[in-house]
PDB file of C-alpha atoms and ligand atoms in Angstrom:
ATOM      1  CA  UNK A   1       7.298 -77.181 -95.638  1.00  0.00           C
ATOM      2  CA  UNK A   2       4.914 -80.439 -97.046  1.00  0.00           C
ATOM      3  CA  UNK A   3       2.804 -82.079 -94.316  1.00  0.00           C
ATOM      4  CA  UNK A   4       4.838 -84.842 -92.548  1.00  0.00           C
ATOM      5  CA  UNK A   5       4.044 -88.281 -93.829  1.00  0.00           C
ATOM      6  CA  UNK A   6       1.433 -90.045 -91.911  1.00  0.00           C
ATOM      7  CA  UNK A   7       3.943 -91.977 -89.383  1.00  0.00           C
ATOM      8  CA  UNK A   8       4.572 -88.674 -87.764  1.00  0.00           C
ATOM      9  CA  UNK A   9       1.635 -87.240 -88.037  1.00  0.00           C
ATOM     10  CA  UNK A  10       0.914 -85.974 -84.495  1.00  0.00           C
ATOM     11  CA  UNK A  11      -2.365 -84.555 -83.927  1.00  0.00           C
ATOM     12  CA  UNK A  12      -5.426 -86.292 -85.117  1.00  0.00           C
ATOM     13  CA  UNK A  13      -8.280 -84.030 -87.246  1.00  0.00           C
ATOM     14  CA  UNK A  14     -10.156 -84.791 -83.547  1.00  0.00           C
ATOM     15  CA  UNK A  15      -7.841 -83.883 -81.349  1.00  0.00           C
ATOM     16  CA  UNK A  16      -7.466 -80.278 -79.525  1.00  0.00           C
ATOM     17  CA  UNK A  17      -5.898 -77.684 -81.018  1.00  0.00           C
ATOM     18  CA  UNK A  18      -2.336 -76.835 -79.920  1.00  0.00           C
ATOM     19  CA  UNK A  19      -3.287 -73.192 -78.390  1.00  0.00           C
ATOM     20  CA  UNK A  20      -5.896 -71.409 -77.457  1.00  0.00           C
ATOM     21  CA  UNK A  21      -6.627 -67.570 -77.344  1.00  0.00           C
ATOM     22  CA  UNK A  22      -9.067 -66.516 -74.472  1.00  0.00           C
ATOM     23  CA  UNK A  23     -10.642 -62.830 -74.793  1.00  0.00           C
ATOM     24  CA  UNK A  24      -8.420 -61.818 -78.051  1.00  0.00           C
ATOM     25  CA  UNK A  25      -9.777 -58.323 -77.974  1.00  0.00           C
ATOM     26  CA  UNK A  26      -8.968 -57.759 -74.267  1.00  0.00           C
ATOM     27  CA  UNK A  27      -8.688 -53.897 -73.745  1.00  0.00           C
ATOM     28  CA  UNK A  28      -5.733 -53.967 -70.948  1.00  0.00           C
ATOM     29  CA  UNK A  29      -2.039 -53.426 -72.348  1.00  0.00           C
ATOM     30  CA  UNK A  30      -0.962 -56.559 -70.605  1.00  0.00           C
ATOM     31  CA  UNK A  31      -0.875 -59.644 -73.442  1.00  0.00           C
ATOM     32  CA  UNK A  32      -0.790 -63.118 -70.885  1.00  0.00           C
ATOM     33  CA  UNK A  33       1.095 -66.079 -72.110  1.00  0.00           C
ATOM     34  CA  UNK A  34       1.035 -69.132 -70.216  1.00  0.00           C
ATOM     35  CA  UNK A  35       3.309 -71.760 -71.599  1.00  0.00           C
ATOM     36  CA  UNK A  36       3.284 -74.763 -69.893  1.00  0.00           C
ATOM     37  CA  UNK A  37      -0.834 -74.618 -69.420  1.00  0.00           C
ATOM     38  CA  UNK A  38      -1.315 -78.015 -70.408  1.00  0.00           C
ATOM     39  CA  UNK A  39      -0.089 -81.745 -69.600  1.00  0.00           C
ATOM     40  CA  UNK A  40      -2.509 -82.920 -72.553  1.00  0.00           C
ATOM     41  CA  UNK A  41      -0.073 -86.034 -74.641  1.00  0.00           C
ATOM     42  CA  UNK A  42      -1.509 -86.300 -78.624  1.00  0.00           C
ATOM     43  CA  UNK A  43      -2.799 -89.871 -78.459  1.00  0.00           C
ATOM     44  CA  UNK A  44      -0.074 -90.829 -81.584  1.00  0.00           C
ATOM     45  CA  UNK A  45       2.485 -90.108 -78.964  1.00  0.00           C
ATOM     46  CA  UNK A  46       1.397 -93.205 -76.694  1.00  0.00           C
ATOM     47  CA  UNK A  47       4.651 -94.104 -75.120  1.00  0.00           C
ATOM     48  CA  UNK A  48       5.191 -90.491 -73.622  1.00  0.00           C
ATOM     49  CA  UNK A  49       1.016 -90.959 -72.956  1.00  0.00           C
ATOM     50  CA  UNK A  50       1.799 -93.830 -70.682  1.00  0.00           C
ATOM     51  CA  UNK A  51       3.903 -91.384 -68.297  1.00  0.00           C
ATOM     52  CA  UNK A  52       1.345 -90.770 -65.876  1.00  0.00           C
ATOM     53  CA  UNK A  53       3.611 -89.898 -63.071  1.00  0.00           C
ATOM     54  CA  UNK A  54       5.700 -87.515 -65.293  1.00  0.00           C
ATOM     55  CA  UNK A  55       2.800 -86.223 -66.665  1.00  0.00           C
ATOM     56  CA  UNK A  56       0.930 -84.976 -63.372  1.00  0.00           C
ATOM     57  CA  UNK A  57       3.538 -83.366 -62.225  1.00  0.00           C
ATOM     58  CA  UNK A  58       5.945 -80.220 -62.708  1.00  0.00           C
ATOM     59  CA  UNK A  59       7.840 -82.497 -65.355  1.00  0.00           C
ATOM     60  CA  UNK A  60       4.328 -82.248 -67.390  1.00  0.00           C
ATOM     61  CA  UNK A  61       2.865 -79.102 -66.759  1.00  0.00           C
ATOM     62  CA  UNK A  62       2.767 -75.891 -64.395  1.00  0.00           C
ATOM     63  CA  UNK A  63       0.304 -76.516 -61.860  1.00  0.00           C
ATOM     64  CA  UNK A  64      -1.979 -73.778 -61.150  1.00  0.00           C
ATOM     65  CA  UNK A  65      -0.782 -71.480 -64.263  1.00  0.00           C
ATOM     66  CA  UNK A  66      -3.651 -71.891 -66.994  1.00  0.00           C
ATOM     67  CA  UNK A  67      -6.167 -71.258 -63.807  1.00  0.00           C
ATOM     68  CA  UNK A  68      -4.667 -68.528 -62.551  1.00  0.00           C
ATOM     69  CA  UNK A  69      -3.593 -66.771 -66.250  1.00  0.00           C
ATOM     70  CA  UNK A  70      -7.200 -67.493 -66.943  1.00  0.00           C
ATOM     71  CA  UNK A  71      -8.309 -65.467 -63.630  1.00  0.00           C
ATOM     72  CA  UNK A  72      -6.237 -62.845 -64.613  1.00  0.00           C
ATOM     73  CA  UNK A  73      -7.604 -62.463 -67.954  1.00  0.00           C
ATOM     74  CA  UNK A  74     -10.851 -62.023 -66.948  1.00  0.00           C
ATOM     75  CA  UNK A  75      -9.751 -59.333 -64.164  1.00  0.00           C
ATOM     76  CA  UNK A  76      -7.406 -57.563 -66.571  1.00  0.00           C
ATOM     77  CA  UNK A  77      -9.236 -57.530 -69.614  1.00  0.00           C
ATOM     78  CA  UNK A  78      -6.775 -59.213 -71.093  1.00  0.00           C
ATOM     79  CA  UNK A  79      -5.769 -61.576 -74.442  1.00  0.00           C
ATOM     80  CA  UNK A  80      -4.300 -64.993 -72.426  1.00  0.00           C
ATOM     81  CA  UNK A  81      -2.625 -67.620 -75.507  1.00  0.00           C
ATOM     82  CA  UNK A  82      -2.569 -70.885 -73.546  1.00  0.00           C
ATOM     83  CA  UNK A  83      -0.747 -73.487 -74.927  1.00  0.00           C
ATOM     84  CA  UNK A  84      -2.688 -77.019 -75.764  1.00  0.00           C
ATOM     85  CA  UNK A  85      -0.366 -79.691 -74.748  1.00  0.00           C
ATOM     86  CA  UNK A  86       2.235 -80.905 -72.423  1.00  0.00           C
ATOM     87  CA  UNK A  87       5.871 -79.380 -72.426  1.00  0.00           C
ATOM     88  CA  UNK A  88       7.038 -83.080 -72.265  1.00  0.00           C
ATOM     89  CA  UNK A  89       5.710 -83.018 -75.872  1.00  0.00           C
ATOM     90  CA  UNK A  90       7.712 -79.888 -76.835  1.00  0.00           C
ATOM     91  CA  UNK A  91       8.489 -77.092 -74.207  1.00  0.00           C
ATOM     92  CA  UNK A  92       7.320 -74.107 -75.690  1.00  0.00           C
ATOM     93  CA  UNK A  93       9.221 -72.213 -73.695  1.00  0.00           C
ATOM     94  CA  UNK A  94      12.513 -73.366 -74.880  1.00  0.00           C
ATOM     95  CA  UNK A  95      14.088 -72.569 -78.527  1.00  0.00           C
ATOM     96  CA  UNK A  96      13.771 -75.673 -80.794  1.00  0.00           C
ATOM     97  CA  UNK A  97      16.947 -78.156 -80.186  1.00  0.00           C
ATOM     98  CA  UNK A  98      18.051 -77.000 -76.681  1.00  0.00           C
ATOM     99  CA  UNK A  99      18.672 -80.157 -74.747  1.00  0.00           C
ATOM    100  CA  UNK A 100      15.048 -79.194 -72.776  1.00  0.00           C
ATOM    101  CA  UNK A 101      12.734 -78.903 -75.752  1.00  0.00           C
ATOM    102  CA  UNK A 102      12.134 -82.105 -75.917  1.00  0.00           C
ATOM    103  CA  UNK A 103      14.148 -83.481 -72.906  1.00  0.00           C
ATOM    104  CA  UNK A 104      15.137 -86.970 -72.412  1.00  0.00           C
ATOM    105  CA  UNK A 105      15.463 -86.417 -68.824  1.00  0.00           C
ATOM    106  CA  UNK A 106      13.366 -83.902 -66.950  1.00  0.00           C
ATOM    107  CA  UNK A 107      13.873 -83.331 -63.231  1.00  0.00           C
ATOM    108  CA  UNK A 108      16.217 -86.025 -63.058  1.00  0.00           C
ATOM    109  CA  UNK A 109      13.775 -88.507 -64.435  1.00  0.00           C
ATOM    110  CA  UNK A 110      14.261 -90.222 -67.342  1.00  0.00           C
ATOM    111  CA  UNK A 111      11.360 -89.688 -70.003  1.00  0.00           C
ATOM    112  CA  UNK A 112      10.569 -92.864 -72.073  1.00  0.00           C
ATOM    113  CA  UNK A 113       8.943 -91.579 -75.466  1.00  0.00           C
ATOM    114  CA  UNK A 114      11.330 -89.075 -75.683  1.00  0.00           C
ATOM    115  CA  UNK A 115      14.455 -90.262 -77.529  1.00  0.00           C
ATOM    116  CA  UNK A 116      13.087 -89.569 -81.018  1.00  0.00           C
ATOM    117  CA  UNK A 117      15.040 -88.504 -84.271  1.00  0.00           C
ATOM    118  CA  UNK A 118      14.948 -85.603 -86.365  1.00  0.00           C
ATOM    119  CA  UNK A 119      12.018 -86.235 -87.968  1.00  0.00           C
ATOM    120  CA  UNK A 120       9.848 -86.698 -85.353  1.00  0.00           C
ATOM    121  CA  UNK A 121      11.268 -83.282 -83.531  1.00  0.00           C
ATOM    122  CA  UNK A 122      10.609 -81.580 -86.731  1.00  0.00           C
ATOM    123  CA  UNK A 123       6.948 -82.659 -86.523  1.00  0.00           C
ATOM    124  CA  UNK A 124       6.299 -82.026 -83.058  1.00  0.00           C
ATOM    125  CA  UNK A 125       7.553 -78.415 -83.352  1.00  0.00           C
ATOM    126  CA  UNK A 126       5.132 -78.467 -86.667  1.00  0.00           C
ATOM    127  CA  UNK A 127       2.297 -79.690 -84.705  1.00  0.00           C
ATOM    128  CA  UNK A 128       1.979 -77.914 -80.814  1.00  0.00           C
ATOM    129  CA  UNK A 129       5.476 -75.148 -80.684  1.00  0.00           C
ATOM    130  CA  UNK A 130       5.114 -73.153 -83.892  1.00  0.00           C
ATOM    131  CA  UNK A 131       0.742 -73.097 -83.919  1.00  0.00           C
ATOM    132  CA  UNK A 132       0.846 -71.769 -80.266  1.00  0.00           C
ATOM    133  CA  UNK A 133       3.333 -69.210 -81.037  1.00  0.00           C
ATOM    134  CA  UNK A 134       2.346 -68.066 -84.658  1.00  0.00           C
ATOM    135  CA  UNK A 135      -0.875 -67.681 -82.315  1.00  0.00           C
ATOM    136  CA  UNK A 136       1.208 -65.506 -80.081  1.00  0.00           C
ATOM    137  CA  UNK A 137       3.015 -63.529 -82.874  1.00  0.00           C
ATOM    138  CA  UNK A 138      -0.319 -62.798 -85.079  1.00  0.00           C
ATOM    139  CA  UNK A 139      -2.010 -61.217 -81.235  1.00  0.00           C
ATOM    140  CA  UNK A 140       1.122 -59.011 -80.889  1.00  0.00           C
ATOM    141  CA  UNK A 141       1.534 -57.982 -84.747  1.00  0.00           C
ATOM    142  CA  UNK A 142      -2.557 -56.995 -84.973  1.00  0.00           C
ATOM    143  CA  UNK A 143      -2.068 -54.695 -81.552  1.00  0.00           C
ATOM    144  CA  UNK A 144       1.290 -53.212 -83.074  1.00  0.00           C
ATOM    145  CA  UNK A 145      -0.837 -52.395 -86.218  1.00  0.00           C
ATOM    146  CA  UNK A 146      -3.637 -50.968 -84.374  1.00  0.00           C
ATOM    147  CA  UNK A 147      -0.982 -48.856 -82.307  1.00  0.00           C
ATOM    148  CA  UNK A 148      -1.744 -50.586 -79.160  1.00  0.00           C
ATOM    149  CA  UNK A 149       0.762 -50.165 -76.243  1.00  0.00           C
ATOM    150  CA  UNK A 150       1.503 -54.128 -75.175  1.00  0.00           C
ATOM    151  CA  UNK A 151       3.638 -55.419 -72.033  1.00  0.00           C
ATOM    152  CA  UNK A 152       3.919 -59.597 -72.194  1.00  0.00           C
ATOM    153  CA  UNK A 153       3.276 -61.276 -69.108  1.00  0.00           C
ATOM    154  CA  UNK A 154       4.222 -64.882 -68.880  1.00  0.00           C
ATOM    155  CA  UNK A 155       2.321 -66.650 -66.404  1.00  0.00           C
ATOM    156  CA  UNK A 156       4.300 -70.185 -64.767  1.00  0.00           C
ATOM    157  CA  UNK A 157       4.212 -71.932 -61.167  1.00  0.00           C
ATOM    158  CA  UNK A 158       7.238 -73.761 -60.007  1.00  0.00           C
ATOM    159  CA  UNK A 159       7.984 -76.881 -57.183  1.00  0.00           C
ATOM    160  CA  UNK A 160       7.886 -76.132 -53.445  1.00  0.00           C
ATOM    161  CA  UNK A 161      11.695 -78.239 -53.149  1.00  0.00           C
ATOM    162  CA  UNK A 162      13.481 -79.374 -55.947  1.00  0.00           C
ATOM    163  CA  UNK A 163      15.743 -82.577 -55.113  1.00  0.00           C
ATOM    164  CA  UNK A 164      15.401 -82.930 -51.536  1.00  0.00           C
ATOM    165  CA  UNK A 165      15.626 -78.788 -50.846  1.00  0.00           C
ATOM    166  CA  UNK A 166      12.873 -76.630 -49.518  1.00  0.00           C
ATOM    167  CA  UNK A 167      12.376 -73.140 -52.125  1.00  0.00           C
ATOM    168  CA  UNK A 168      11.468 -70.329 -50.089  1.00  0.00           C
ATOM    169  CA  UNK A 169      10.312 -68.066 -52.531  1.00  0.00           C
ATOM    170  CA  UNK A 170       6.987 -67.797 -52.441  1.00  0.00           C
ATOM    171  CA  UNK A 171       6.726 -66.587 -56.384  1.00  0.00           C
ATOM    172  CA  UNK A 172       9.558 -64.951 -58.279  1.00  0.00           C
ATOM    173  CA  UNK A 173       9.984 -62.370 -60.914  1.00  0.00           C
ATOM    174  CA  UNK A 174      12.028 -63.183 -63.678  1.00  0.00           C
ATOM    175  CA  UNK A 175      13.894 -61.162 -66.582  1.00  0.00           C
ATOM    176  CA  UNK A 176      16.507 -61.036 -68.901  1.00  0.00           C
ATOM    177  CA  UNK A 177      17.918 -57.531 -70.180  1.00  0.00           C
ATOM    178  CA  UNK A 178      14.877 -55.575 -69.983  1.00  0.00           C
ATOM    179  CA  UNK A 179      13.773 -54.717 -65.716  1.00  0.00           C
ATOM    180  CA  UNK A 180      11.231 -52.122 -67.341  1.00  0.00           C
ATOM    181  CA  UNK A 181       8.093 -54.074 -66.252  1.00  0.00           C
ATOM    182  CA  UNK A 182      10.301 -56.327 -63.887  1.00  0.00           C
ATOM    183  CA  UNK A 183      11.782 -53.771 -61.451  1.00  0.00           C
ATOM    184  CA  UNK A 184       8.316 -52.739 -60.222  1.00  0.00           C
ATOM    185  CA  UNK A 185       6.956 -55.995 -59.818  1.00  0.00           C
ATOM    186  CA  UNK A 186       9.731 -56.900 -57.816  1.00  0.00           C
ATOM    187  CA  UNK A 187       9.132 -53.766 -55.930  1.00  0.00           C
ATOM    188  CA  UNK A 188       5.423 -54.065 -55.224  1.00  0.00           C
ATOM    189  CA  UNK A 189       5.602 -58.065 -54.225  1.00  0.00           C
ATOM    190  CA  UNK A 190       8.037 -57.232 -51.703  1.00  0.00           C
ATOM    191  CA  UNK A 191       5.812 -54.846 -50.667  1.00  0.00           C
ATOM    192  CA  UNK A 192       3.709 -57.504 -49.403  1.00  0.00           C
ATOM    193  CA  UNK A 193       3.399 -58.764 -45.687  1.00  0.00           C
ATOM    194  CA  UNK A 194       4.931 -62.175 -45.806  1.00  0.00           C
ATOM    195  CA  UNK A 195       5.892 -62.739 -49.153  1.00  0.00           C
ATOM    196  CA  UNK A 196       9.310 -63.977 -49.636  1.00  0.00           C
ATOM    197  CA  UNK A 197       9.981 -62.998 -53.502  1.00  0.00           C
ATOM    198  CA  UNK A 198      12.542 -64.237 -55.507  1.00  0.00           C
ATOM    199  CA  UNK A 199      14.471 -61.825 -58.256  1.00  0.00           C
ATOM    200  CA  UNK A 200      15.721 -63.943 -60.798  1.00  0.00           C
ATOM    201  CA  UNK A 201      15.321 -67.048 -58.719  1.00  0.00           C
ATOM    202  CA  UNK A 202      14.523 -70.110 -58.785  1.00  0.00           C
ATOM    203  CA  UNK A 203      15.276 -69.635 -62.388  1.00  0.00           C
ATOM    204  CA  UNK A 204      16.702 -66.755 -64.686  1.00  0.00           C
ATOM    205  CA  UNK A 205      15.873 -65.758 -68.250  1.00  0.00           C
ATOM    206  CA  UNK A 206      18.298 -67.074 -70.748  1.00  0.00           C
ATOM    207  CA  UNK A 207      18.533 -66.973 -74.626  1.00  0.00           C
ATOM    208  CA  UNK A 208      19.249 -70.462 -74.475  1.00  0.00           C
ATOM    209  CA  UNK A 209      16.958 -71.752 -71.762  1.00  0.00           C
ATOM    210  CA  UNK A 210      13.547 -69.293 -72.497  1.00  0.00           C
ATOM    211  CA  UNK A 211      11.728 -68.359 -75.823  1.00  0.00           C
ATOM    212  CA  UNK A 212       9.123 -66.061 -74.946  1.00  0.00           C
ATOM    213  CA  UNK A 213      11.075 -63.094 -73.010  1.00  0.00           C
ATOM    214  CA  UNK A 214      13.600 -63.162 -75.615  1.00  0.00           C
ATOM    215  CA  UNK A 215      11.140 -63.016 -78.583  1.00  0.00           C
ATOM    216  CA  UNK A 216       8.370 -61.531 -77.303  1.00  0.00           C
ATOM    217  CA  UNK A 217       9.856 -58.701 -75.030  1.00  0.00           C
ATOM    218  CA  UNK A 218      13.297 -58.109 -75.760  1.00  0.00           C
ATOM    219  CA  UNK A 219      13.042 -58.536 -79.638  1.00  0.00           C
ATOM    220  CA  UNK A 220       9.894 -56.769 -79.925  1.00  0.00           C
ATOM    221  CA  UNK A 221      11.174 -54.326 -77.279  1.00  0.00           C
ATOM    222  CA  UNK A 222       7.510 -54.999 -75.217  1.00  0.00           C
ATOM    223  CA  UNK A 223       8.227 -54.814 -71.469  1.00  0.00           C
ATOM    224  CA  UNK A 224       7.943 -58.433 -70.649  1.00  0.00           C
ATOM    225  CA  UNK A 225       8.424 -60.334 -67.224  1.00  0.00           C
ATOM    226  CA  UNK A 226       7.443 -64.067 -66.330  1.00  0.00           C
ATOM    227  CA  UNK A 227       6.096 -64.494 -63.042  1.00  0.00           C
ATOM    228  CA  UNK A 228       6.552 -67.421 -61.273  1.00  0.00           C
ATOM    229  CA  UNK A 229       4.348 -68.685 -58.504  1.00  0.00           C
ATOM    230  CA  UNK A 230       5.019 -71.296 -56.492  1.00  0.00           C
ATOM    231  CA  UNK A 231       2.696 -74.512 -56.960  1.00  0.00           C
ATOM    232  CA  UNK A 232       1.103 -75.003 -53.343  1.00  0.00           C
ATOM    233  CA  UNK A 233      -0.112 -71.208 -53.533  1.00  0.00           C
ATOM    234  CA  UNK A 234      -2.338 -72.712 -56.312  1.00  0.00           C
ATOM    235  CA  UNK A 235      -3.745 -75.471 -55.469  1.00  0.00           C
ATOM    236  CA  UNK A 236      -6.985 -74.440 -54.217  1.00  0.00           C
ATOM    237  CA  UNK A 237      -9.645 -71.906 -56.042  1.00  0.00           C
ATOM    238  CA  UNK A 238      -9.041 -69.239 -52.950  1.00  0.00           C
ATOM    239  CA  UNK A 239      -5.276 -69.455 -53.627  1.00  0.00           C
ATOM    240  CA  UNK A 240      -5.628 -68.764 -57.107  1.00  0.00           C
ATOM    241  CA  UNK A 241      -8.080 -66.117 -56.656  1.00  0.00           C
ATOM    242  CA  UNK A 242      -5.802 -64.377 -54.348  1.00  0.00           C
ATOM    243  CA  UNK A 243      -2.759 -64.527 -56.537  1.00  0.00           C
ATOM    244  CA  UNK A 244      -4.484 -63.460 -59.239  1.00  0.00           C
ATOM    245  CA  UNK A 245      -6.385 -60.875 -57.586  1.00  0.00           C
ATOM    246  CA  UNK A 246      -2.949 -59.649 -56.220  1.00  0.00           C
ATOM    247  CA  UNK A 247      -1.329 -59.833 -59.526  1.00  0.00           C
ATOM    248  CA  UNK A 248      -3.780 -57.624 -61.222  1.00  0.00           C
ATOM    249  CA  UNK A 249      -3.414 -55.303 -58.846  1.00  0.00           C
ATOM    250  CA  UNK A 250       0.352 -54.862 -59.090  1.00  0.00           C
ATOM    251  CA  UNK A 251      -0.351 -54.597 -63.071  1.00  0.00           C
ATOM    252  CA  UNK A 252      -2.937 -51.761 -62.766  1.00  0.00           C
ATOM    253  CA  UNK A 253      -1.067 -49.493 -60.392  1.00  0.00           C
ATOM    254  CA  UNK A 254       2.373 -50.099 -62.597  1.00  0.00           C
ATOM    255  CA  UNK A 255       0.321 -49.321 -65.687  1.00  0.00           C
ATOM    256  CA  UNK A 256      -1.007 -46.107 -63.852  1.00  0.00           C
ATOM    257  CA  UNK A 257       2.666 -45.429 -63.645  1.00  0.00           C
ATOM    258  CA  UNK A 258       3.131 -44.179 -66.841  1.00  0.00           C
ATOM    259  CA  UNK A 259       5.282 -47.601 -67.948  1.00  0.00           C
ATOM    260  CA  UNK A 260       3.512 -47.917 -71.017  1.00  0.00           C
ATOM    261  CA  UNK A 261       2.950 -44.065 -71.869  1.00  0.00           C
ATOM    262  CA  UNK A 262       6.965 -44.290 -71.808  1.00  0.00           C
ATOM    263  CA  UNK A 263       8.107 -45.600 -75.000  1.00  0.00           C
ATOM    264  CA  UNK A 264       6.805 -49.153 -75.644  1.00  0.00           C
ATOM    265  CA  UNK A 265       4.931 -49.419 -78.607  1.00  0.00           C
ATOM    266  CA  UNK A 266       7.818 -50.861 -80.448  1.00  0.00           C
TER     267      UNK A 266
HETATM  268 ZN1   ZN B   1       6.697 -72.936 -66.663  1.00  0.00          ZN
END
């Protein structure tokens, strides 16, 4: 496809890049994806850049996800693609033209900036959906071709309530058709004191409502799971340290399980 003309041009030369790849030699199976990392707006996109309120919160980004995805990387060993800007730009977690990748209303909330034509989709998804996941695709192709055994996990944080009611999941494990990696993280989290765990709550995996699971698990057949931890469990450096410290944990006694040795280097 040719460049889009300079109207829609959405990054500036200066600007950050839409992804970045943290410790892309990692030697752990796990591959960490965190999609919603950022609530960065490219400065051509000024009306959406005025949203400050949207912007800080859940509607912008998943608070506490890049810091804890980056924790984990670092205690797993592990690749970690973060993506560079804010979902409200494009939600890379959502296929291109669902109503949510570039919503209108988010949380109930109307989004000014966001009731754009085609073009300006198309260039969006040019600039910050397809770089972080061609990103994404070119990590998981290289380890396929060096015969490395890969599970995908996709790192998010979700609201304490959503309109007016209380969620008492402390963090949830999500899938779609494939409970190889899910089922024991499930497992394990409910194997510890005090944690209420949700199994395919708040949210659920969908082919219409996710892109990564889909792609990068079930149509690579990767065990994949996204873990969701609730926001105020990540608000502080301790918090994050223990969920991530946690969360590695789980990972290197399932991975001492044989999941990997089982058939997954599809
Ligand atoms: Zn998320």
């Amino acid at each position: 496809m040719s460049s889009p003309p300079p109207a829609l041009r959405i990054l500036a030369p200066d600007e950050p890049p839409a992804f970045e790849v943290v410790n892309p030699d990692g030697r752990s199976s796990a591959v960490l994806l965190c999609d919603h990392a950022s609530n960065a707006v490219p400065r051509s996109l000024s009306e959406l850049a005025m949203q400050e309120e949207a912007l800080s919160q859940h509607t912008g980004w998943d608070i506490g996800a890049a810091l804890l995805s980056r924790r984990l990387s670092v205690l797993l060993d592990a690749p970690l693609v973060l993506s560079g800007y804010s979902r409200l730009v494009i939600d890379c977690n959502r296929p291109l033209g669902s109503p949510t990748s570039i919503p209108e209303i988010s949380c109930g909330v109307p989004i000014p900036g966001n009731t754009i034509g085609a073009d300006e989709a198309r260039a969006r998804a040019e600039a910050c959906f397809w770089p972080y996941h061609n990103a994404i695709a070119a990590l998981l192709d290289a380890r396929r071709d060096r015969g490395e055994a890969t599970a995908i996990l996709s790192v998010h944080s979700f609201t304490p309530s959503m309109f007016g009611q209380d969620r008492p999941w402390h963090a949830a494990v999500l899938y779609g058709r494939d409970r190889r990696l899910a089922a024991p993280f499930l497992e394990a989290m409910r194997r510890e004191p005090g944690l209420c765990i949700g199994d395919n709550e708040p949210y659920r995996i969908t082919d219409g409502g996710d892109f990564g699971i889909p792609m990068y698990g079930e149509a690579r057949g990767l065990p994949a799971v996204l873990l969701e931890i609730r926001q105020d469990g990540l608000l502080s450096a301790e918090g994050v340290e223990a969920w991530a410290q946690r969360l590695a944990a789980i990972y290197r006694e399932i991975e001492a399980g044989g999941l990997l040795a089982a058939g997954s280097s599809a």
